[in-house]
Amino acid sequence: MLDMDLEAFETLVVEELDKLPDAMFEGLDNVVFMVEDRHETEELLGIYEGVAITDRGQYGFGELPDRIVVYRETHLARHADLDQLRHEVHTTLVHEIAHFYGIDDDELHRLGWA
């Protein structure tokens, strides 16, 4: 298990976001990325909270942003190596961004992203 404070983990998440291709962000609108220690009820690596663009009706001014949350403690508990941690954070970000675009878990598995 790695030991990393919240600030260092947030920096790692930002670094992994910066490595993602620009095309992944082209349609990403009104979404905030957050880091939290843990999910309240489940052992999750990350979660997309919002309505996928494939399921939206009218979406406009005044809407609260969707959220993509990466959970620090769950990631740290699963990895003892910094490179493995970076890879898992990268995969989690891709996974949750895919949910924003309406790609479900079955399709993510088929594509090899989950």
PDB file of C-alpha atoms in Angstrom:
ATOM      1  CA  MET A   1       0.000   0.000   0.000  1.00  0.00           C
ATOM      2  CA  LEU A   2       1.294   3.428  -0.935  1.00  0.00           C
ATOM      3  CA  ASP A   3       1.152   6.385   1.418  1.00  0.00           C
ATOM      4  CA  MET A   4       0.281   9.651  -0.312  1.00  0.00           C
ATOM      5  CA  ASP A   5      -1.458  12.700   1.098  1.00  0.00           C
ATOM      6  CA  LEU A   6      -4.439  14.296  -0.613  1.00  0.00           C
ATOM      7  CA  GLU A   7      -2.439  17.108  -2.222  1.00  0.00           C
ATOM      8  CA  ALA A   8       0.118  14.729  -3.753  1.00  0.00           C
ATOM      9  CA  PHE A   9      -2.646  12.436  -5.024  1.00  0.00           C
ATOM     10  CA  GLU A  10      -4.520  15.385  -6.571  1.00  0.00           C
ATOM     11  CA  THR A  11      -1.303  16.354  -8.365  1.00  0.00           C
ATOM     12  CA  LEU A  12      -0.967  12.810  -9.692  1.00  0.00           C
ATOM     13  CA  VAL A  13      -4.580  12.885 -10.958  1.00  0.00           C
ATOM     14  CA  VAL A  14      -3.968  16.202 -12.745  1.00  0.00           C
ATOM     15  CA  GLU A  15      -0.806  14.803 -14.324  1.00  0.00           C
ATOM     16  CA  GLU A  16      -2.766  11.806 -15.625  1.00  0.00           C
ATOM     17  CA  LEU A  17      -5.537  14.068 -16.930  1.00  0.00           C
ATOM     18  CA  ASP A  18      -2.890  16.035 -18.835  1.00  0.00           C
ATOM     19  CA  LYS A  19      -1.724  12.807 -20.517  1.00  0.00           C
ATOM     20  CA  LEU A  20      -5.159  12.031 -21.964  1.00  0.00           C
ATOM     21  CA  PRO A  21      -5.703  12.878 -25.638  1.00  0.00           C
ATOM     22  CA  ASP A  22      -7.319  16.225 -26.419  1.00  0.00           C
ATOM     23  CA  ALA A  23     -10.051  14.440 -28.380  1.00  0.00           C
ATOM     24  CA  MET A  24     -11.294  12.911 -25.139  1.00  0.00           C
ATOM     25  CA  PHE A  25     -12.113  16.400 -23.823  1.00  0.00           C
ATOM     26  CA  GLU A  26     -13.702  17.926 -26.965  1.00  0.00           C
ATOM     27  CA  GLY A  27     -17.283  17.189 -25.911  1.00  0.00           C
ATOM     28  CA  LEU A  28     -16.667  17.250 -22.187  1.00  0.00           C
ATOM     29  CA  ASP A  29     -18.679  20.235 -21.056  1.00  0.00           C
ATOM     30  CA  ASN A  30     -19.777  21.316 -17.586  1.00  0.00           C
ATOM     31  CA  VAL A  31     -17.868  18.536 -15.800  1.00  0.00           C
ATOM     32  CA  VAL A  32     -15.709  18.921 -12.718  1.00  0.00           C
ATOM     33  CA  PHE A  33     -12.992  16.492 -11.668  1.00  0.00           C
ATOM     34  CA  MET A  34     -12.617  15.901  -7.951  1.00  0.00           C
ATOM     35  CA  VAL A  35     -10.555  13.801  -5.582  1.00  0.00           C
ATOM     36  CA  GLU A  36     -12.079  12.462  -2.396  1.00  0.00           C
ATOM     37  CA  ASP A  37     -10.726  10.016   0.153  1.00  0.00           C
ATOM     38  CA  ARG A  38     -13.404   7.350  -0.259  1.00  0.00           C
ATOM     39  CA  HIS A  39     -16.945   6.713  -1.444  1.00  0.00           C
ATOM     40  CA  GLU A  40     -19.508   6.767   1.369  1.00  0.00           C
ATOM     41  CA  THR A  41     -20.874   3.255   0.874  1.00  0.00           C
ATOM     42  CA  GLU A  42     -18.857   1.346  -1.746  1.00  0.00           C
ATOM     43  CA  GLU A  43     -15.226   0.550  -2.440  1.00  0.00           C
ATOM     44  CA  LEU A  44     -14.930   2.433  -5.725  1.00  0.00           C
ATOM     45  CA  LEU A  45     -11.917   3.728  -7.620  1.00  0.00           C
ATOM     46  CA  GLY A  46     -13.991   6.458  -9.228  1.00  0.00           C
ATOM     47  CA  ILE A  47     -17.492   7.470 -10.198  1.00  0.00           C
ATOM     48  CA  TYR A  48     -19.240   9.575 -12.815  1.00  0.00           C
ATOM     49  CA  GLU A  49     -22.184  11.476 -11.341  1.00  0.00           C
ATOM     50  CA  GLY A  50     -24.381  13.035 -13.961  1.00  0.00           C
ATOM     51  CA  VAL A  51     -26.411  12.283 -17.045  1.00  0.00           C
ATOM     52  CA  ALA A  52     -24.531  10.843 -20.005  1.00  0.00           C
ATOM     53  CA  ILE A  53     -24.734  12.974 -23.130  1.00  0.00           C
ATOM     54  CA  THR A  54     -26.518  10.102 -24.883  1.00  0.00           C
ATOM     55  CA  ASP A  55     -29.342  10.323 -22.309  1.00  0.00           C
ATOM     56  CA  ARG A  56     -29.716  14.085 -22.075  1.00  0.00           C
ATOM     57  CA  GLY A  57     -32.650  16.011 -23.333  1.00  0.00           C
ATOM     58  CA  GLN A  58     -32.280  19.749 -23.275  1.00  0.00           C
ATOM     59  CA  TYR A  59     -29.229  20.806 -21.310  1.00  0.00           C
ATOM     60  CA  GLY A  60     -28.584  24.423 -20.765  1.00  0.00           C
ATOM     61  CA  PHE A  61     -27.788  27.397 -18.635  1.00  0.00           C
ATOM     62  CA  GLY A  62     -27.930  26.944 -14.896  1.00  0.00           C
ATOM     63  CA  GLU A  63     -27.309  23.211 -14.788  1.00  0.00           C
ATOM     64  CA  LEU A  64     -25.034  22.014 -12.019  1.00  0.00           C
ATOM     65  CA  PRO A  65     -21.888  20.405 -13.398  1.00  0.00           C
ATOM     66  CA  ASP A  66     -21.525  16.672 -13.690  1.00  0.00           C
ATOM     67  CA  ARG A  67     -18.798  15.241 -11.457  1.00  0.00           C
ATOM     68  CA  ILE A  68     -16.046  12.732 -11.969  1.00  0.00           C
ATOM     69  CA  VAL A  69     -14.618  11.693  -8.631  1.00  0.00           C
ATOM     70  CA  VAL A  70     -11.414   9.712  -8.110  1.00  0.00           C
ATOM     71  CA  TYR A  71     -11.083   8.033  -4.716  1.00  0.00           C
ATOM     72  CA  ARG A  72      -7.641   8.289  -3.139  1.00  0.00           C
ATOM     73  CA  GLU A  73      -7.772   5.661  -0.395  1.00  0.00           C
ATOM     74  CA  THR A  74      -9.157   2.932  -2.645  1.00  0.00           C
ATOM     75  CA  HIS A  75      -6.387   3.511  -5.178  1.00  0.00           C
ATOM     76  CA  LEU A  76      -3.668   3.613  -2.538  1.00  0.00           C
ATOM     77  CA  ALA A  77      -4.914   0.415  -0.871  1.00  0.00           C
ATOM     78  CA  ARG A  78      -4.617  -1.510  -4.141  1.00  0.00           C
ATOM     79  CA  HIS A  79      -1.115  -0.518  -5.186  1.00  0.00           C
ATOM     80  CA  ALA A  80       2.343  -0.578  -3.628  1.00  0.00           C
ATOM     81  CA  ASP A  81       4.067   0.777  -6.727  1.00  0.00           C
ATOM     82  CA  LEU A  82       3.814   4.357  -8.037  1.00  0.00           C
ATOM     83  CA  ASP A  83       3.789   3.276 -11.693  1.00  0.00           C
ATOM     84  CA  GLN A  84       0.917   0.865 -11.032  1.00  0.00           C
ATOM     85  CA  LEU A  85      -0.940   3.628  -9.205  1.00  0.00           C
ATOM     86  CA  ARG A  86      -0.498   6.028 -12.129  1.00  0.00           C
ATOM     87  CA  HIS A  87      -1.744   3.383 -14.560  1.00  0.00           C
ATOM     88  CA  GLU A  88      -4.817   2.675 -12.415  1.00  0.00           C
ATOM     89  CA  VAL A  89      -5.648   6.385 -12.023  1.00  0.00           C
ATOM     90  CA  HIS A  90      -5.288   6.809 -15.804  1.00  0.00           C
ATOM     91  CA  THR A  91      -7.610   3.846 -16.407  1.00  0.00           C
ATOM     92  CA  THR A  92     -10.125   5.182 -13.882  1.00  0.00           C
ATOM     93  CA  LEU A  93     -10.207   8.591 -15.578  1.00  0.00           C
ATOM     94  CA  VAL A  94     -10.757   7.025 -19.010  1.00  0.00           C
ATOM     95  CA  HIS A  95     -13.468   4.785 -17.561  1.00  0.00           C
ATOM     96  CA  GLU A  96     -15.393   7.625 -15.913  1.00  0.00           C
ATOM     97  CA  ILE A  97     -15.040   9.974 -18.906  1.00  0.00           C
ATOM     98  CA  ALA A  98     -16.399   7.154 -21.071  1.00  0.00           C
ATOM     99  CA  HIS A  99     -19.515   7.051 -18.873  1.00  0.00           C
ATOM    100  CA  PHE A 100     -20.026  10.767 -19.590  1.00  0.00           C
ATOM    101  CA  TYR A 101     -20.102   9.855 -23.299  1.00  0.00           C
ATOM    102  CA  GLY A 102     -22.644   7.087 -22.662  1.00  0.00           C
ATOM    103  CA  ILE A 103     -20.290   4.125 -22.894  1.00  0.00           C
ATOM    104  CA  ASP A 104     -21.436   1.490 -20.394  1.00  0.00           C
ATOM    105  CA  ASP A 105     -19.346  -1.068 -18.503  1.00  0.00           C
ATOM    106  CA  ASP A 106     -20.068  -3.877 -20.999  1.00  0.00           C
ATOM    107  CA  GLU A 107     -18.761  -1.773 -23.883  1.00  0.00           C
ATOM    108  CA  LEU A 108     -15.767  -0.659 -21.816  1.00  0.00           C
ATOM    109  CA  HIS A 109     -14.885  -4.298 -21.187  1.00  0.00           C
ATOM    110  CA  ARG A 110     -15.318  -5.122 -24.865  1.00  0.00           C
ATOM    111  CA  LEU A 111     -12.982  -2.261 -25.774  1.00  0.00           C
ATOM    112  CA  GLY A 112     -10.463  -3.358 -23.134  1.00  0.00           C
ATOM    113  CA  TRP A 113     -10.845  -0.171 -21.080  1.00  0.00           C
ATOM    114  CA  ALA A 114     -12.165  -1.833 -17.939  1.00  0.00           C
TER     115      ALA A 114
END
